[in-house]
Coordinates of C-alpha atoms and ligand atoms in Angstrom, one line a residue:
M1170 CA 0.0 0.0 0.0
A1171 CA 2.9 2.4 0.8
L1172 CA 4.3 1.8 -2.6
V1173 CA 1.0 2.5 -4.3
Q1174 CA 0.8 5.7 -2.3
Q1175 CA 4.3 6.7 -3.3
K1176 CA 3.5 6.1 -7.0
M1177 CA 0.4 8.2 -6.7
R1178 CA 2.5 11.1 -5.2
I1179 CA 5.0 10.8 -8.0
A1180 CA 2.3 10.8 -10.6
A1181 CA 0.7 13.7 -8.9
I1182 CA 3.9 15.7 -9.1
A1183 CA 4.1 15.0 -12.8
V1184 CA 0.8 16.9 -13.5
L1185 CA 2.0 20.0 -11.7
L1186 CA 2.7 23.2 -13.5
L1187 CA 3.5 25.7 -10.8
C1188 CA 5.3 25.2 -7.5
S1189 CA 6.7 27.8 -5.2
V1190 CA 8.0 28.0 -1.7
A1191 CA 5.8 30.0 0.7
A1192 CA 5.8 30.9 4.3
S1193 CA 3.3 28.7 6.2
V1194 CA 2.4 27.9 9.8
H1195 CA 4.9 25.0 9.6
G1196 CA 7.7 27.3 8.3
Q1197 CA 8.7 27.3 4.6
Q1198 CA 6.5 25.0 2.6
Q1199 CA 6.4 24.1 -1.0
Q1200 CA 3.0 24.8 -2.6
C1201 CA 2.0 23.3 -5.9
R1202 CA -1.0 23.7 -8.1
L1203 CA -2.7 21.8 -10.8
G1204 CA -1.5 22.7 -14.3
D1205 CA -3.7 25.1 -16.3
S1206 CA -4.8 22.5 -18.9
L1207 CA -5.8 20.0 -16.2
A1208 CA -7.6 22.8 -14.3
A1209 CA -9.5 23.6 -17.5
E1210 CA -10.4 20.0 -18.0
L1211 CA -11.6 19.7 -14.4
R1212 CA -13.7 22.9 -14.8
S1213 CA -15.2 21.5 -18.0
Q1214 CA -16.5 18.5 -16.2
L1215 CA -18.3 20.5 -13.5
R1216 CA -21.4 22.7 -13.5
P1217 CA -20.5 26.4 -13.9
E1218 CA -21.9 27.1 -10.3
S1219 CA -19.2 24.9 -8.9
L1220 CA -16.0 26.7 -7.8
V1221 CA -12.5 25.6 -8.6
L1222 CA -9.9 27.4 -6.5
L1223 CA -6.2 27.2 -7.3
P1224 CA -3.2 28.1 -5.1
F1225 CA -2.0 31.6 -4.9
S1226 CA -5.5 33.1 -5.4
A1227 CA -7.2 35.1 -2.7
A1228 CA -10.2 32.8 -2.6
Y1229 CA -7.9 29.8 -2.1
R1230 CA -6.0 31.5 0.7
R1231 CA -9.3 32.2 2.5
D1232 CA -10.5 28.6 2.0
I1233 CA -7.4 26.9 3.5
V1234 CA -7.9 28.7 6.9
L1235 CA -9.1 26.1 9.4
R1236 CA -10.7 26.5 12.8
S1237 CA -7.6 25.3 14.5
T1238 CA -5.3 27.8 12.9
N1239 CA -2.2 25.9 13.9
F1240 CA -3.0 23.4 11.1
Q1241 CA -2.9 24.3 7.5
S1242 CA -2.5 22.3 4.3
Y1243 CA -2.0 23.1 0.7
P1244 CA -4.2 21.1 -1.7
Q1245 CA -3.3 21.4 -5.4
V1246 CA -6.8 22.4 -6.1
I1247 CA -10.0 23.0 -4.1
V1248 CA -13.4 22.2 -5.6
H1249 CA -16.7 23.4 -4.2
P1250 CA -19.2 21.1 -6.1
A1251 CA -22.5 22.7 -6.7
K1252 CA -24.4 19.4 -7.1
V1253 CA -23.9 15.8 -6.2
K1254 CA -23.0 15.0 -9.9
D1255 CA -20.1 17.4 -9.6
V1256 CA -18.7 15.4 -6.6
V1257 CA -18.8 12.3 -8.7
A1258 CA -17.0 14.2 -11.5
A1259 CA -14.4 15.6 -9.1
V1260 CA -13.6 12.2 -7.5
R1261 CA -13.4 10.5 -11.0
F1262 CA -11.1 13.3 -12.2
A1263 CA -8.8 12.7 -9.2
A1264 CA -8.8 9.0 -9.9
K1265 CA -7.9 9.5 -13.5
N1266 CA -5.1 11.8 -12.6
N1267 CA -3.8 9.9 -9.6
L1268 CA -4.5 12.7 -7.1
T1269 CA -5.3 12.0 -3.5
V1270 CA -8.7 13.3 -2.3
S1271 CA -9.4 15.2 0.9
V1272 CA -12.9 16.4 2.1
K1273 CA -13.9 19.5 4.0
G1274 CA -17.1 20.2 5.8
T1275 CA -16.7 23.1 8.2
G1276 CA -13.0 22.8 8.8
H1277 CA -13.6 22.3 12.6
D1278 CA -11.4 19.3 13.0
Y1279 CA -8.9 19.7 15.8
N1280 CA -6.4 17.8 13.7
G1281 CA -6.9 19.8 10.5
R1282 CA -7.8 16.5 8.8
C1283 CA -10.2 18.0 6.3
S1284 CA -7.4 18.9 4.0
S1285 CA -4.0 17.5 2.9
D1286 CA -1.0 18.7 1.0
G1287 CA -1.1 18.0 -2.8
S1288 CA -4.7 16.6 -2.7
L1289 CA -7.8 17.5 -4.6
N1290 CA -9.8 19.0 -1.8
I1291 CA -13.6 18.8 -2.0
N1292 CA -15.4 21.4 0.0
T1293 CA -19.0 20.3 0.6
R1294 CA -20.2 23.8 1.6
L1295 CA -22.7 24.2 -1.3
L1296 CA -24.4 20.8 -0.7
N1297 CA -26.5 22.1 2.2
D1298 CA -30.1 21.2 1.3
V1299 CA -32.2 20.0 4.3
F1300 CA -35.4 18.0 3.8
F1301 CA -37.9 16.8 6.5
D1302 CA -40.2 13.8 6.2
V1303 CA -42.0 14.4 9.4
R1304 CA -44.5 11.5 8.9
Q1305 CA -41.6 9.1 8.7
N1306 CA -39.7 11.0 11.4
K1307 CA -36.7 11.4 9.2
T1308 CA -34.5 14.2 7.8
F1309 CA -32.2 14.1 4.8
F1310 CA -29.5 16.7 4.6
G1311 CA -26.5 17.5 2.4
A1312 CA -23.1 16.9 4.0
G1313 CA -22.3 20.7 3.7
A1314 CA -25.1 21.7 6.1
T1315 CA -24.1 22.6 9.6
F1316 CA -26.1 21.3 12.6
G1317 CA -27.4 24.8 12.9
D1318 CA -28.9 24.6 9.4
I1319 CA -30.6 21.3 10.4
I1320 CA -31.7 21.9 14.0
K1321 CA -33.2 25.4 13.7
P1322 CA -35.9 24.5 11.1
A1323 CA -36.4 21.1 12.8
V1324 CA -37.2 22.7 16.1
L1325 CA -39.0 25.8 14.8
K1326 CA -41.2 24.2 12.1
H1327 CA -41.6 20.6 13.3
G1328 CA -40.9 20.5 17.0
R1329 CA -38.2 17.9 16.3
A1330 CA -34.4 17.7 16.7
V1331 CA -31.5 15.5 15.7
V1332 CA -28.7 14.2 18.0
S1333 CA -25.8 16.6 17.3
G1334 CA -22.8 18.0 18.9
H1335 CA -23.1 20.9 21.4
D1336 CA -22.0 23.6 19.0
L1337 CA -24.2 24.2 16.0
T1338 CA -21.3 25.4 13.8
V1339 CA -20.0 21.8 13.8
G1340 CA -20.7 19.9 10.6
P1341 CA -22.3 16.4 10.3
G1342 CA -19.5 15.1 8.1
G1343 CA -16.8 14.7 10.7
C1344 CA -19.1 14.6 13.8
L1345 CA -21.5 11.8 12.7
L1346 CA -18.8 9.7 11.1
G1347 CA -16.7 9.9 14.3
G1348 CA -19.5 9.4 16.8
C1349 CA -21.0 12.8 17.8
H1350 CA -22.2 13.3 21.4
G1351 CA -24.3 16.2 22.6
A1352 CA -27.2 17.2 24.8
L1353 CA -29.5 14.5 23.5
A1354 CA -27.1 11.6 23.4
R1355 CA -27.9 10.0 26.7
L1356 CA -31.5 10.1 25.8
H1357 CA -31.3 8.9 22.2
G1358 CA -27.8 7.5 21.6
L1359 CA -24.9 9.0 19.7
G1360 CA -25.4 11.0 16.5
A1361 CA -23.9 8.0 14.6
D1362 CA -26.6 5.7 16.1
N1363 CA -29.3 7.9 14.6
V1364 CA -27.9 8.0 11.1
Q1365 CA -30.1 5.7 8.9
S1366 CA -28.5 6.1 5.5
I1367 CA -25.4 7.6 4.0
V1368 CA -25.1 8.5 0.3
L1369 CA -21.5 8.8 -0.7
V1370 CA -19.1 8.9 -3.7
T1371 CA -16.7 6.1 -3.0
P1372 CA -12.9 6.6 -3.6
T1373 CA -13.3 4.8 -7.0
G1374 CA -16.1 7.3 -8.0
Q1375 CA -19.3 5.2 -7.5
L1376 CA -22.4 7.0 -6.1
V1377 CA -23.9 4.6 -3.6
K1378 CA -26.1 4.5 -0.5
A1379 CA -25.0 2.6 2.5
S1380 CA -27.6 1.5 5.1
N1381 CA -28.6 -1.4 7.3
R1382 CA -29.9 -2.9 4.1
G1383 CA -26.5 -3.1 2.4
V1384 CA -25.2 -0.9 -0.4
H1385 CA -27.4 0.4 -3.3
Q1386 CA -26.5 2.2 -6.4
M1387 CA -27.7 5.8 -6.7
N1388 CA -28.1 8.2 -9.6
T1389 CA -28.4 11.9 -10.2
L1390 CA -31.2 13.8 -11.8
P1391 CA -30.7 15.8 -15.0
N1392 CA -30.0 18.9 -13.0
G1393 CA -27.2 17.2 -11.1
D1394 CA -29.1 16.7 -7.8
L1395 CA -29.3 13.4 -6.1
D1396 CA -32.2 11.2 -7.3
F1397 CA -33.6 9.9 -4.0
K1398 CA -34.8 6.7 -5.8
E1399 CA -32.6 3.7 -4.8
G1400 CA -31.0 1.9 -7.7
K1401 CA -30.1 -1.8 -7.6
Q1402 CA -28.5 -3.5 -4.7
V1403 CA -24.8 -3.8 -5.0
T1404 CA -24.4 -6.0 -1.9
P1405 CA -26.5 -6.9 1.1
D1406 CA -23.3 -6.7 3.2
T1407 CA -23.6 -3.9 5.7
S1408 CA -19.9 -3.5 6.5
L1409 CA -19.6 -0.2 4.8
F1410 CA -22.5 1.3 6.8
W1411 CA -21.0 -0.2 10.0
A1412 CA -17.6 1.3 9.2
L1413 CA -18.9 4.8 8.2
R1414 CA -20.7 5.1 11.6
G1415 CA -17.6 5.4 13.8
G1416 CA -14.7 4.9 11.5
G1417 CA -14.1 8.7 11.3
G1418 CA -14.3 11.2 8.5
G1419 CA -12.7 11.5 5.2
S1420 CA -11.3 8.0 4.6
L1421 CA -14.1 5.9 3.0
G1422 CA -15.5 8.3 0.5
V1423 CA -17.1 11.7 0.1
V1424 CA -20.5 11.7 1.9
V1425 CA -23.0 13.8 0.0
Q1426 CA -26.1 13.1 2.0
F1427 CA -27.1 11.8 5.5
G1428 CA -30.5 10.4 6.3
M1429 CA -31.2 10.7 10.1
Q1430 CA -33.8 9.9 12.6
L1431 CA -35.7 12.9 14.0
V1432 CA -36.4 12.9 17.7
P1433 CA -38.8 15.1 19.7
A1434 CA -37.3 18.5 20.6
P1435 CA -37.3 18.8 24.4
T1436 CA -39.7 21.4 25.6
A1437 CA -37.7 22.4 28.7
V1438 CA -34.0 22.7 29.1
Q1439 CA -32.6 23.5 32.5
T1440 CA -29.0 24.3 33.2
V1441 CA -27.4 24.6 36.6
T1442 CA -24.0 26.1 36.9
V1443 CA -22.1 26.4 40.1
T1444 CA -19.0 28.6 39.9
W1445 CA -16.1 28.9 42.3
L1446 CA -13.7 31.8 41.8
L1447 CA -10.2 30.6 42.3
Y1448 CA -7.8 32.7 44.3
D1449 CA -5.7 29.9 45.6
A1450 CA -2.9 29.4 43.1
Q1451 CA -1.8 26.2 44.9
G1452 CA -5.0 24.7 43.8
K1453 CA -6.5 23.4 47.0
Q1454 CA -9.9 24.5 46.0
I1455 CA -9.8 22.9 42.6
R1456 CA -8.6 19.6 44.1
D1457 CA -11.7 19.7 46.4
I1458 CA -13.9 20.4 43.4
F1459 CA -12.4 17.6 41.4
N1460 CA -12.9 15.3 44.4
A1461 CA -16.6 16.3 44.7
F1462 CA -17.0 15.6 41.0
V1463 CA -15.4 12.2 41.0
F1464 CA -17.1 11.0 44.2
N1465 CA -20.5 12.0 42.9
A1466 CA -20.0 10.7 39.4
S1467 CA -21.8 7.4 39.9
F1468 CA -24.7 9.2 41.5
W1469 CA -24.9 11.6 38.5
Q1470 CA -24.6 8.7 36.1
A1471 CA -27.7 7.3 37.7
L1472 CA -29.7 10.5 37.4
G1473 CA -31.3 9.2 34.2
P1474 CA -30.9 10.1 30.5
H1475 CA -32.6 13.5 30.7
W1476 CA -29.6 14.7 32.7
A1477 CA -27.8 15.2 29.5
A1478 CA -24.4 16.4 30.5
W1479 CA -22.4 17.6 33.4
S1480 CA -18.9 19.0 33.5
V1481 CA -16.3 20.5 35.8
G1482 CA -13.5 22.5 34.5
S1483 CA -10.9 25.1 35.4
V1484 CA -9.2 27.8 33.4
P1485 CA -6.4 30.1 34.6
R1486 CA -7.9 33.5 33.9
N1487 CA -9.8 36.2 35.9
C1488 CA -13.5 36.5 35.3
S1489 CA -16.0 37.8 37.7
A1490 CA -19.3 37.2 35.9
P1491 CA -20.4 33.6 35.5
Q1492 CA -21.5 32.8 32.0
G1493 CA -22.2 29.9 29.7
I1494 CA -23.9 26.6 30.2
S1495 CA -22.8 23.0 30.0
S1496 CA -19.4 21.9 29.0
G1497 CA -18.7 25.1 27.1
T1498 CA -18.7 27.0 30.4
A1499 CA -15.1 26.4 31.5
A1500 CA -13.8 27.3 28.1
S1501 CA -15.6 30.6 27.9
C1502 CA -15.1 31.7 31.5
A1503 CA -11.9 32.3 33.4
G1504 CA -10.3 32.4 36.8
Q1505 CA -12.7 29.9 38.1
A1506 CA -13.8 26.3 38.3
A1507 CA -17.3 25.6 37.1
L1508 CA -19.6 22.7 37.6
S1509 CA -22.5 22.5 35.2
F1510 CA -25.5 20.4 34.6
V1511 CA -27.9 20.3 31.7
C1512 CA -31.3 18.6 31.9
V1513 CA -33.2 18.2 28.6
G1514 CA -36.8 17.0 28.8
D1515 CA -40.3 18.2 29.3
D1516 CA -40.4 18.7 33.1
P1517 CA -39.7 22.4 33.9
L1518 CA -39.2 21.5 37.6
A1519 CA -36.6 18.7 37.1
V1520 CA -34.0 20.6 39.0
E1521 CA -36.2 21.3 42.0
K1522 CA -37.4 17.7 42.0
T1523 CA -33.9 16.2 42.0
P1524 CA -32.5 16.0 45.6
G1525 CA -28.9 15.4 44.5
I1526 CA -28.9 18.6 42.4
R1527 CA -30.5 20.6 45.2
A1528 CA -27.8 19.3 47.5
I1529 CA -25.1 20.7 45.2
L1530 CA -26.9 24.1 45.2
N1531 CA -27.0 24.1 49.0
Y1532 CA -23.4 22.9 49.3
R1533 CA -21.3 25.3 51.4
A1534 CA -17.6 25.0 51.0
P1535 CA -15.2 26.9 53.2
W1536 CA -14.8 29.5 50.4
V1537 CA -18.5 29.9 50.2
S1538 CA -18.4 33.6 49.6
D1539 CA -16.7 32.9 46.3
M1540 CA -19.4 30.5 45.1
T1541 CA -22.2 31.5 42.9
Y1542 CA -24.8 29.5 41.0
Y1543 CA -27.4 30.2 38.6
S1544 CA -30.1 28.2 37.0
T1545 CA -31.9 28.8 33.8
K1546 CA -35.0 27.3 32.3
T1547 CA -35.3 27.8 28.6
S1548 CA -36.5 26.2 25.4
Y1549 CA -34.3 23.8 23.3
R1550 CA -34.2 26.5 20.6
S1551 CA -32.9 29.2 23.0
Y1552 CA -30.5 26.8 24.5
Y1553 CA -29.0 26.1 21.1
D1554 CA -29.0 29.8 20.2
F1555 CA -26.9 30.3 23.3
M1556 CA -24.5 27.6 22.2
Y1557 CA -24.3 29.1 18.7
H1558 CA -21.5 31.4 19.4
N1559 CA -18.6 29.9 17.5
A1560 CA -19.5 30.9 13.9
D1561 CA -17.4 34.0 14.0
T1562 CA -14.0 33.3 12.5
S1563 CA -12.5 35.7 15.1
N1564 CA -13.0 32.7 17.5
Y1565 CA -10.6 30.7 15.4
Q1566 CA -7.4 30.0 17.3
R1567 CA -4.4 27.7 17.8
Q1568 CA -5.7 24.7 19.7
F1569 CA -4.0 21.6 21.1
V1570 CA -6.5 19.1 22.5
S1571 CA -6.4 15.6 23.8
N1572 CA -8.7 13.4 25.8
V1573 CA -9.2 10.1 27.5
F1574 CA -12.4 8.2 28.4
L1575 CA -12.9 7.3 32.1
S1576 CA -15.2 4.3 32.7
P1577 CA -17.5 4.3 35.7
Q1578 CA -14.9 2.0 37.5
D1579 CA -12.3 4.7 36.9
M1580 CA -14.2 7.3 38.8
N1581 CA -12.4 6.6 42.1
P1582 CA -10.0 8.6 44.4
S1583 CA -7.0 7.7 42.4
A1584 CA -8.6 9.4 39.4
T1585 CA -8.9 12.6 41.4
G1586 CA -5.1 12.5 42.1
R1587 CA -4.4 11.9 38.4
L1588 CA -6.6 14.7 37.3
F1589 CA -4.9 17.0 39.7
T1590 CA -1.5 15.9 38.5
A1591 CA -2.6 16.6 34.9
L1592 CA -3.7 20.1 36.0
E1593 CA -0.4 20.8 37.8
T1594 CA 1.5 19.5 34.8
M1595 CA -0.4 21.8 32.5
Q1596 CA 0.2 24.7 34.8
R1597 CA 3.9 24.0 35.3
V1598 CA 4.7 23.4 31.6
A1599 CA 2.5 26.2 30.3
A1600 CA 4.1 28.3 33.1
V1601 CA 0.9 30.2 33.9
P1602 CA -0.5 30.5 37.4
L1603 CA -3.6 28.5 38.2
A1604 CA -5.8 31.5 38.9
G1605 CA -3.7 34.3 37.4
P1606 CA -4.6 37.1 35.1
D1607 CA -3.5 35.4 31.9
S1608 CA -5.8 35.7 29.0
F1609 CA -6.7 33.0 26.4
E1610 CA -5.7 35.6 23.9
T1611 CA -2.1 34.8 24.8
L1612 CA -2.0 31.4 26.4
G1613 CA -4.5 29.5 28.5
F1614 CA -5.5 25.9 29.3
V1615 CA -8.5 24.0 30.3
V1616 CA -8.8 20.7 32.2
S1617 CA -12.4 19.6 32.1
L1618 CA -14.3 16.4 32.7
V1619 CA -17.4 16.0 30.7
G1620 CA -19.8 13.4 31.9
G1621 CA -22.7 11.6 30.3
G1622 CA -21.7 8.8 28.0
A1623 CA -23.9 7.5 25.3
V1624 CA -26.6 5.0 26.3
P1625 CA -24.7 1.7 25.9
G1626 CA -27.8 -0.3 25.2
H1627 CA -28.9 1.6 22.1
P1628 CA -30.4 -0.9 19.5
E1629 CA -28.0 0.4 16.8
A1630 CA -24.9 0.1 19.0
A1631 CA -23.7 -3.3 17.6
K1632 CA -24.2 -2.1 14.1
T1633 CA -21.7 0.8 14.4
S1634 CA -17.9 0.8 14.7
I1635 CA -18.0 3.0 17.9
S1636 CA -15.5 1.7 20.4
R1637 CA -16.6 0.1 23.7
A1638 CA -14.7 2.8 25.6
F1639 CA -16.8 5.5 23.9
R1640 CA -20.0 3.6 24.5
T1641 CA -19.6 3.2 28.2
F1642 CA -17.6 6.2 29.4
A1643 CA -18.6 8.0 32.6
A1644 CA -16.5 11.0 31.9
E1645 CA -14.3 12.3 29.1
L1646 CA -11.3 14.1 30.4
V1647 CA -10.3 16.8 27.9
L1648 CA -7.1 18.8 28.1
T1649 CA -6.9 21.9 25.9
A1650 CA -4.3 24.6 25.6
G1651 CA -3.8 27.3 23.0
G1652 CA -4.5 30.8 22.1
K1653 CA -4.0 33.2 19.3
D1654 CA -0.3 33.9 19.4
P1655 CA 1.9 31.4 17.6
A1656 CA 4.7 32.3 19.9
W1657 CA 3.1 30.2 22.7
D1658 CA 2.7 27.1 20.5
L1659 CA 5.6 25.2 22.0
R1660 CA 4.5 25.8 25.6
A1661 CA 0.8 25.0 24.8
Y1662 CA 1.5 21.7 23.0
Q1663 CA 4.1 20.7 25.5
A1664 CA 1.6 21.3 28.3
V1665 CA -1.0 19.0 26.7
S1666 CA 1.5 16.4 25.6
D1667 CA 3.2 16.1 29.1
A1668 CA -0.1 16.1 31.0
I1669 CA -1.8 13.5 28.8
A1670 CA 1.1 11.0 28.4
P1671 CA 0.7 9.3 31.8
L1672 CA -3.1 9.2 31.3
Y1673 CA -2.8 7.4 28.0
K1674 CA -1.0 4.6 29.8
L1675 CA -3.9 4.2 32.3
Y1676 CA -6.9 4.8 30.1
P1677 CA -7.0 3.0 26.7
G1678 CA -9.8 4.9 24.9
S1679 CA -10.0 8.4 23.4
Y1680 CA -12.6 10.3 21.3
Q1681 CA -11.0 10.6 17.8
N1682 CA -12.8 13.9 17.1
E1683 CA -11.2 15.6 20.1
V1684 CA -7.6 14.9 19.7
S1685 CA -5.0 16.9 17.9
S1686 CA -1.8 15.1 17.1
A1687 CA 0.8 16.3 14.7
E1688 CA 4.5 16.0 13.9
G1689 CA 6.4 16.3 17.1
F1690 CA 3.3 16.9 19.2
N1691 CA 1.2 14.4 21.2
R1692 CA 2.2 11.5 19.0
V1693 CA -0.2 8.8 20.1
P1694 CA 1.5 5.5 19.6
D1695 CA -1.6 3.3 20.0
W1696 CA -4.0 5.7 18.2
Q1697 CA -5.9 3.1 16.1
A1698 CA -6.7 0.9 19.2
R1699 CA -7.4 4.0 21.2
F1700 CA -9.9 5.3 18.7
W1701 CA -11.6 2.1 17.5
G1702 CA -10.9 -0.5 20.2
D1703 CA -11.6 -4.1 19.0
N1704 CA -12.9 -2.8 15.6
V1705 CA -9.5 -1.9 14.0
A1706 CA -9.0 -5.1 11.9
R1707 CA -12.5 -5.0 10.4
L1708 CA -12.3 -1.3 9.8
L1709 CA -9.1 -1.7 7.9
A1710 CA -10.5 -4.5 5.8
V1711 CA -13.5 -2.2 4.8
K1712 CA -11.0 0.6 4.0
K1713 CA -9.0 -1.8 1.8
Q1714 CA -12.2 -3.0 0.0
Y1715 CA -13.6 0.4 -0.8
D1716 CA -10.3 2.4 -1.2
P1717 CA -7.9 -0.2 -2.7
Q1718 CA -5.5 2.5 -3.9
G1719 CA -5.5 4.6 -0.7
R1720 CA -6.9 7.6 -2.6
M1721 CA -8.3 9.1 0.6
V1722 CA -5.5 10.0 3.0
V1723 CA -6.4 11.3 6.5
P1724 CA -3.7 11.8 9.1
Y1725 CA -4.6 9.7 12.2
G1726 CA -7.5 8.4 10.1
L1727 CA -8.5 5.0 8.8
G1728 CA -5.8 3.4 6.7
W1729 CA -3.2 6.0 7.5
S1730 CA -0.7 3.5 9.0
E1731 CA -1.2 1.3 5.9
Q1732 CA -0.4 4.3 3.7
G1733 CA 3.2 4.2 5.0
Q1734 CA 2.7 6.5 8.0
Ligands
FAD949 C1 -16.2 24.4 18.7 C2 -16.3 22.9 18.6 C3 -17.3 22.3 19.3 C4 -17.4 20.9 19.2 N1 -18.4 20.2 19.9 C5 -18.5 18.9 19.8 C6 -19.6 18.2 20.5 O1 -20.3 18.8 21.2 N2 -19.7 16.9 20.3 C7 -18.9 16.2 19.5 O2 -19.1 15.0 19.3 N3 -17.8 16.8 18.8 C8 -17.6 18.1 18.9 N4 -16.6 18.8 18.3 C9 -15.7 17.9 17.5 C10 -16.2 17.7 16.1 O3 -17.0 16.5 16.2 C11 -15.0 17.5 15.2 O4 -14.3 18.7 15.1 C12 -15.5 17.1 13.8 O5 -14.4 16.6 13.1 C13 -16.1 18.2 13.0 O6 -16.5 17.8 11.7 P1 -16.7 18.8 10.5 O7 -17.2 18.1 9.4 O8 -17.5 20.0 11.0 O9 -15.2 19.3 10.3 P2 -14.1 19.1 9.1 O10 -12.9 19.6 9.7 O11 -14.6 19.8 7.9 O12 -14.1 17.6 8.9 C14 -13.7 16.7 9.9 C15 -13.3 15.3 9.3 O13 -14.5 14.8 8.7 C16 -14.2 14.6 7.3 N5 -15.4 15.0 6.5 C17 -16.1 16.2 6.6 N6 -17.1 16.2 5.7 C18 -17.1 15.0 5.1 C19 -17.9 14.4 4.1 N7 -18.9 15.0 3.5 N8 -17.6 13.1 3.7 C20 -16.5 12.4 4.3 N9 -15.7 13.0 5.2 C21 -16.0 14.2 5.6 C22 -13.0 15.5 7.0 O14 -12.3 14.9 5.9 C23 -12.2 15.4 8.3 O15 -11.5 14.2 8.3 C24 -16.5 20.1 18.4 C25 -15.5 20.8 17.7 C26 -15.4 22.2 17.8 C27 -14.3 22.9 17.0

């Protein structure tokens, strides 16, 4: 496979016309672009509304900016297909010219995996149609829609929702293919469990639908849109659908449409956030708070699936006004530790009726004067409006992220000690005080525990490739460091790398969508087993079957190790 890959790269270089060395986030980097005659050939195969962006143009430079600005790649050409038929044409063009293919939805991936050097990059942005079939309780949407594009009309027009991530700017491409957990996951399973069909262009250029009924051929209409009518069955084998739901984005084909289960939109969302201001730079307070979190984790796990999420986190900045809800709180506030709960359901008095939560609100720590709490009751729509705060590109920043899953058995006193050690390591290596005046604008870090794993008994669970560690976690420990200034990169990534390394040895599972890992930073030796558990061998077999030439290359993605990495 490595040889095939190398040949493809050599062939790709042969079709280049222009190369130049440019400054990049990784230092000096060679950028190459598709030759003019090939670019013209590609354009001639696409509808005029499709965009073809070549290196050195302003549009290309804008397009390669990713949400994690510490990652950047230089594809030879970027295509924004206007219609499904254009995706087929672009992938076939890549196959004919031995180009690798990368796929971009929103560019949110923490590892910048939606783009790769020298590839033909397909940006699905224009494929954003959303359809509802309320009688069948289903929605069909283009892979270029964001969760905001789907959930807003679902809630407003139909009183329904889909299981998504917490932030509506996230796209379904990466999220659903990697798992996708959010406020409704404990109630309805992961996003991936709720996907009922996936229409994709395979790496060999075939337009097919994968579902629990196997693989079917699909066609396009004369205007280039997808014809919803299923063609003939290619195979009853469901391995492709199994692999797509959990195997991660970008490696098995270009998804053009997801079909997903609609679920009732909760009518009441309550959030409870308890905030402790941190003045103690030695961290005694935060140790106590972590202790309280860990000791109560099994109780919170038993609260029932309407208690969607809880989290505790700390960040080393000053901030007086508590703000934010759910797991986003710690990241958007500063100088404090925050413990948050979200309850989604139909009972507006759920908080008052739950003694354990009342007990937290009544909890009086020695630093009681520094403790505030607030509770909100809102609609699901308003809750998501609140969470919809990341669309602005000014929020884009350099981010180094890693995580481990903690099982219910792991939530014990030793875990508190390890958490605290991780926090101290981050603090020491980043060289910022625990509760100092630093700003995330320069360098900051967050250690947070997000509870509320997916319901392990979901009927679709066995039909997806989600790892057992993901299915059953009691809390996901997430370490994040970063900011806007590249001058702090070294400290930020060293802080995450050093803090997570001992935890990798103890906890074997991590969420593939919330890890950044690059050359020299946080190299995760066991990344395949860590992301996919027992499913690695079968996933690699599916990758080989559908992408025999390794056309789709995703760093730390399916097949990457077989591609000579
Ligand atoms: C602010 C923020 C909040 C987040 N919140 C959550 C959360 O609450 N829950 C959660 O589970 N995750 C969350 N995540 C993580 C999120 O799941 C990942 O970042 C995910 O990779 C984003 O997918 P994307 O398609 O938007 O991004 P992209 O960077 O565009 O794509 C990510 C990966 O998917 C592939 N891909 C994208 N589109 C397609 C397609 N059409 N066909 C095939 N492959 C495709 C890409 O090639 C790439 O490998 C969050 C991330 C951010 C930045």
